[in-house]
Coordinates of C-alpha atoms in Angstrom, one line a residue:
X1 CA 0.0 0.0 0.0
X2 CA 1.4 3.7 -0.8
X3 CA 0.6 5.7 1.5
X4 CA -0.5 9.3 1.5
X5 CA 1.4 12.6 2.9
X6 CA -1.4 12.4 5.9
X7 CA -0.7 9.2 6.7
X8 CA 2.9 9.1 6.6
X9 CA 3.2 12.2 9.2
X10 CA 0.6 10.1 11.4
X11 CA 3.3 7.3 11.4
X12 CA 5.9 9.7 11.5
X13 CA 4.4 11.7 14.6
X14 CA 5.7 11.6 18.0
X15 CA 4.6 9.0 20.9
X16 CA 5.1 11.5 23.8
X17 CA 1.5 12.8 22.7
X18 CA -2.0 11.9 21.6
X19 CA -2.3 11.2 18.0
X20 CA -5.8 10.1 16.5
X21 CA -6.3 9.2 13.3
X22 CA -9.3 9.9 11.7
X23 CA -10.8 8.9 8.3
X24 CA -13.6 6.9 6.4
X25 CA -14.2 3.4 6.2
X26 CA -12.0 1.8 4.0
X27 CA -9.5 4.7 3.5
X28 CA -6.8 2.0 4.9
X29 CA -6.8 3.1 9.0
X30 CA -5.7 -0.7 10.2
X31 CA -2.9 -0.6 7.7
X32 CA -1.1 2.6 9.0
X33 CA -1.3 1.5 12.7
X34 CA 0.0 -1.5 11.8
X35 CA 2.6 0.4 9.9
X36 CA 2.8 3.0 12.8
X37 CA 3.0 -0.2 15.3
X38 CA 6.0 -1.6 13.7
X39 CA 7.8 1.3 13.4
X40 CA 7.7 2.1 16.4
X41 CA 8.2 -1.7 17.5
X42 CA 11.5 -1.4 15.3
X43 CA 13.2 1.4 16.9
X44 CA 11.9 1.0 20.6
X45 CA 14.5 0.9 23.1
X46 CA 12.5 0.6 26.5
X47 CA 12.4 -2.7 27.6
X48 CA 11.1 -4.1 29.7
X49 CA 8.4 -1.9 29.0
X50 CA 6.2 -2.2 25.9
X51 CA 3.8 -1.3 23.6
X52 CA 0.6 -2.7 23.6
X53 CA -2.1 -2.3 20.6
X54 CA -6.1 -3.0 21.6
X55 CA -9.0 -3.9 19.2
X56 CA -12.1 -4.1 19.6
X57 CA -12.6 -7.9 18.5
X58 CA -10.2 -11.3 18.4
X59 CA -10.9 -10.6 14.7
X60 CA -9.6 -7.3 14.6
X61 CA -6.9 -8.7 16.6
X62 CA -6.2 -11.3 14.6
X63 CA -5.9 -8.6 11.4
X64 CA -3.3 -6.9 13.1
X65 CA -1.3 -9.3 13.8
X66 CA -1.1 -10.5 10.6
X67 CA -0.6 -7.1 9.1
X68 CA 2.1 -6.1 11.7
X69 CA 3.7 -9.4 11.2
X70 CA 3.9 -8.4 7.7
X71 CA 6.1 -5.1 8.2
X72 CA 8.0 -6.8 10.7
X73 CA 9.0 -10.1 9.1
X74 CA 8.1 -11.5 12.3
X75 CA 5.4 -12.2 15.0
X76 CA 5.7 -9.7 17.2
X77 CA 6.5 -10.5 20.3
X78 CA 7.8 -9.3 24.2
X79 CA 7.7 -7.1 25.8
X80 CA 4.9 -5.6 23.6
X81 CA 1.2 -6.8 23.1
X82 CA -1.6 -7.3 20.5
X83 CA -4.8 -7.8 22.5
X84 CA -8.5 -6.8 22.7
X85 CA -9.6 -3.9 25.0
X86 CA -11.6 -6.2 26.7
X87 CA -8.5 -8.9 27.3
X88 CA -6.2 -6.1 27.9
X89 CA -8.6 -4.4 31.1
X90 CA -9.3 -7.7 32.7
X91 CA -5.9 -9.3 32.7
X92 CA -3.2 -6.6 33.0
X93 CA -5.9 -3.8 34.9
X94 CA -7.9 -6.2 37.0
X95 CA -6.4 -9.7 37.4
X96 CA -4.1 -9.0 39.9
X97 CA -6.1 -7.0 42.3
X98 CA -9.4 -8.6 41.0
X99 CA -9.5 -10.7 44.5
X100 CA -9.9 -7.6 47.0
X101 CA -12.2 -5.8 44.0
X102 CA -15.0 -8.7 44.3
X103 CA -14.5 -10.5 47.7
X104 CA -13.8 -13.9 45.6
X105 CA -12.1 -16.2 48.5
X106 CA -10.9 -18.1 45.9
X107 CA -10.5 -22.3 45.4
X108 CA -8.3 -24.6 46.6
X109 CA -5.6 -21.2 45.7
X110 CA -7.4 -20.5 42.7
X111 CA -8.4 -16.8 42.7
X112 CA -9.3 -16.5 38.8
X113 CA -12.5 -14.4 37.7
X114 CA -14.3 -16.5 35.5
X115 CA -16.0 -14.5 32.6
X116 CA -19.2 -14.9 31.6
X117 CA -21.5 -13.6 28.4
X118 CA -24.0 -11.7 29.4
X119 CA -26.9 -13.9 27.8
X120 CA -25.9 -16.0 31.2
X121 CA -29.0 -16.8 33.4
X122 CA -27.5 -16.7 36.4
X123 CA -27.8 -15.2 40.0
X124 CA -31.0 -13.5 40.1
X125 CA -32.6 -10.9 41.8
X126 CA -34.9 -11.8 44.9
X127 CA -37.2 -9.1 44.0
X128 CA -39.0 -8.9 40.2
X129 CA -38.3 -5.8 38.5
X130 CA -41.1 -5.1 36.3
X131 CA -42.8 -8.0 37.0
X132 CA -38.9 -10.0 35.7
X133 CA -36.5 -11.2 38.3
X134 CA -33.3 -10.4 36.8
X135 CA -29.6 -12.0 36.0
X136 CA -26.8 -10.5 37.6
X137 CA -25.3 -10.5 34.4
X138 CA -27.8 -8.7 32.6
X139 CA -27.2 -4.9 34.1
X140 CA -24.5 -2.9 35.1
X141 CA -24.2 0.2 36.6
X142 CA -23.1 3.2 35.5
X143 CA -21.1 4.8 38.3
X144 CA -20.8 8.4 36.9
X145 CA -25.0 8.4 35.8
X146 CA -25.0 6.6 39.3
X147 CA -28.1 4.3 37.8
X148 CA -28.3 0.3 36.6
X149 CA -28.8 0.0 33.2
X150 CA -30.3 -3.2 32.0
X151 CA -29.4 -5.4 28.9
X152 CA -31.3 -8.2 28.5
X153 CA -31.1 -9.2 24.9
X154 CA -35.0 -7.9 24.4
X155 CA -35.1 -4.8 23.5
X156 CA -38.6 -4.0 24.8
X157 CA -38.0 -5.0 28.2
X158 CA -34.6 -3.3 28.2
X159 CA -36.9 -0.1 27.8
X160 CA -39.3 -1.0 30.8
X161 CA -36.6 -1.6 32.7
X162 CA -34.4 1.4 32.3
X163 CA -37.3 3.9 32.5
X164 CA -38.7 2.0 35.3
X165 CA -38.9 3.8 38.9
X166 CA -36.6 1.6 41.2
X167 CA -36.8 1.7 44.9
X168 CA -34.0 1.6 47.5
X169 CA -34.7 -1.7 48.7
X170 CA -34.5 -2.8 45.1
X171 CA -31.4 -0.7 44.4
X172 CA -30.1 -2.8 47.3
X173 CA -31.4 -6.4 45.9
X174 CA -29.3 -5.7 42.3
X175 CA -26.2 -4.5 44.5
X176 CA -26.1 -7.5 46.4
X177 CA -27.0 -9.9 43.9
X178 CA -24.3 -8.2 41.5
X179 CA -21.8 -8.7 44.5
X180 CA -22.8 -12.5 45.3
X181 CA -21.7 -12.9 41.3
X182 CA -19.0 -11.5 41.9
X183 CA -18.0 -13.6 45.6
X184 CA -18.8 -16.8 43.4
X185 CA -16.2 -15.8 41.4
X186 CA -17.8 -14.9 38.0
X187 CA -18.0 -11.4 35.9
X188 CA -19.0 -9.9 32.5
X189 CA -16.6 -8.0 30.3
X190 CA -19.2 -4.9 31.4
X191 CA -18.4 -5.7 34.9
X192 CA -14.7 -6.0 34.8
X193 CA -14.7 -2.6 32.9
X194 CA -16.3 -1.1 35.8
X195 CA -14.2 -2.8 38.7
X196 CA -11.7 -1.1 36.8
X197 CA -13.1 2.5 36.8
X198 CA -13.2 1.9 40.7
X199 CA -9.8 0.4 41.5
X200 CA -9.1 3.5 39.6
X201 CA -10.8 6.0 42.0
X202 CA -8.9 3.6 45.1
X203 CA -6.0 4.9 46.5
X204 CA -5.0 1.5 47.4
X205 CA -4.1 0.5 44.0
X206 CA -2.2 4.0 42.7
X207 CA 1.3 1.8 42.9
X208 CA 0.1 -0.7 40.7
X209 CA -1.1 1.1 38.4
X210 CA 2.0 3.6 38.0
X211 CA 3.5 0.2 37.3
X212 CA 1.3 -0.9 35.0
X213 CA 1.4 2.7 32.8
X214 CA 5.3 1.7 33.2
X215 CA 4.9 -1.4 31.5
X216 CA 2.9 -0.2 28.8
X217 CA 3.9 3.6 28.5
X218 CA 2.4 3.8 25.0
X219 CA -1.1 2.2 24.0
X220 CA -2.8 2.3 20.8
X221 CA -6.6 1.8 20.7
X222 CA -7.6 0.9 17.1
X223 CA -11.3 1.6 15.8
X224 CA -12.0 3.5 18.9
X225 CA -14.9 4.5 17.8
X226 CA -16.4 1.4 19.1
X227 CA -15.7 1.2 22.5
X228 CA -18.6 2.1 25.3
X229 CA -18.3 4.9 27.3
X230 CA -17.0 3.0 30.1
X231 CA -14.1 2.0 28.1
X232 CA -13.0 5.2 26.5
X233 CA -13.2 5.9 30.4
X234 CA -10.5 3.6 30.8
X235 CA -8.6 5.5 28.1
X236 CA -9.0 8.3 29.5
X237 CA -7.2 6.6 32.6
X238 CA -4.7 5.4 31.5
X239 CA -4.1 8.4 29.9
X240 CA -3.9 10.1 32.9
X241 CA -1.3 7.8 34.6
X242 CA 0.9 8.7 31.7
X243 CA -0.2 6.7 29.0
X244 CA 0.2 7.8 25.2
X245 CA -0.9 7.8 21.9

């Protein structure tokens, strides 16, 4: 692929600030971060810490690393990573700490958070919700709106739900049901983006993620237009802690 003037200063520009790349579907975005990637990857000189490159699916993933491996004539490999966003804030953000976060005692010295889709039908509310008593793994809650917001997989009753009036002592039922999920050790991708956003607020956990923003100084985030709000949260985070790109 020849790249254009744009495209080549985007892959030319400097990794001590934000860059975003902005153009139309099929104008050839994947290609130049995976141009920019190994470029960078080629000339870096700060190992043990690494670059790390998120998608937003294993497919996307998958691209990338084939295009990357491409420029570089080889996979690439440590200390840098090619990840989803949603692999990359459950096992290098939340992993470690992921034990004090949900209460999970663990077993037999297991302390793993199991993930599970969100079409699981598991751990339900004790009280119905319009007239439904609800998954744990079918709402989360949005700590900055400071309301639940339900996804069901039905549309219509995702509606009802999220316009519905909810009372304390039902406020309370889908907190503690959310935690027992969690003490049973299990999770959704939505709930280990938000056990991130509140290690984040914890004092507790500002040393480990200073090392963390040391091990990946720069991050890039390809099609970001598809991450939730919670997520670009995340970015915003880790932007804050040091972060680049």
């Amino acid at each position: 692929m020849r790249f254009t003037d744009e495209q080549l200063a985007y892959i030319a520009s400097p990794l001590d600030r934000h860059c975003y790349l902005k153009a139309c579907p099929g104008s050839g975005k994947t290609e130049v971060v995976a141009a920019m990637v190994s470029s960078t990857v080629q000339e870096w000189s700060r190992a043990p810490s690494g670059i790390a490159v998120l998608t937003f699916s294993n497919s996307a993933s998958d691209e990338l690393r084939s295009r990357v491996h491409k420029y570089l004539g080889q996979p690439l490999g440590l200390p840098h990573c090619i990840s989803t966003f949603d692999s990359f804030v459950f096992t290098r953000l939340v992993a470690s700490i992921a034990r004090e976060l949900t209460g999970y005692p663990g077993k037999e010295g297991d302390y793993r958070i199991r993930i599970l889709e969100k079409e699981a039908d598991i751990f339900h509310t004790r009280r119905p919700i319009c007239g439904r008593h609800i998954s744990a793994c079918k709402y989360n809650y949005d700590l900055e709106g400071k309301r639940f917001k339900f996804s069901t997989g039905d549309r219509a009753l995702d509606n009802q739900l999220n316009s519905a009036e909810v009372s304390q002592d039902t406020k309370d039922d889908l907190v503690s049901t959310k935690r027992g999920l969690w003490r049973a050790g299990y999770a959704t991708h939505g709930d280990i983006d938000m056990l991130a956003l509140l290690a984040f607020r914890d004092r507790r956990f500002d040393g480990y993620f200073s090392r963390v923003a040391r091990r990946f100084p720069v991050v890039f985030v390809d099609e970001c237009q598809d991450l939730s709000a919670e997520q670009l949260k995340i970015v915003r985070k880790l932007s804050d802690l040091g972060c680049w790109r």
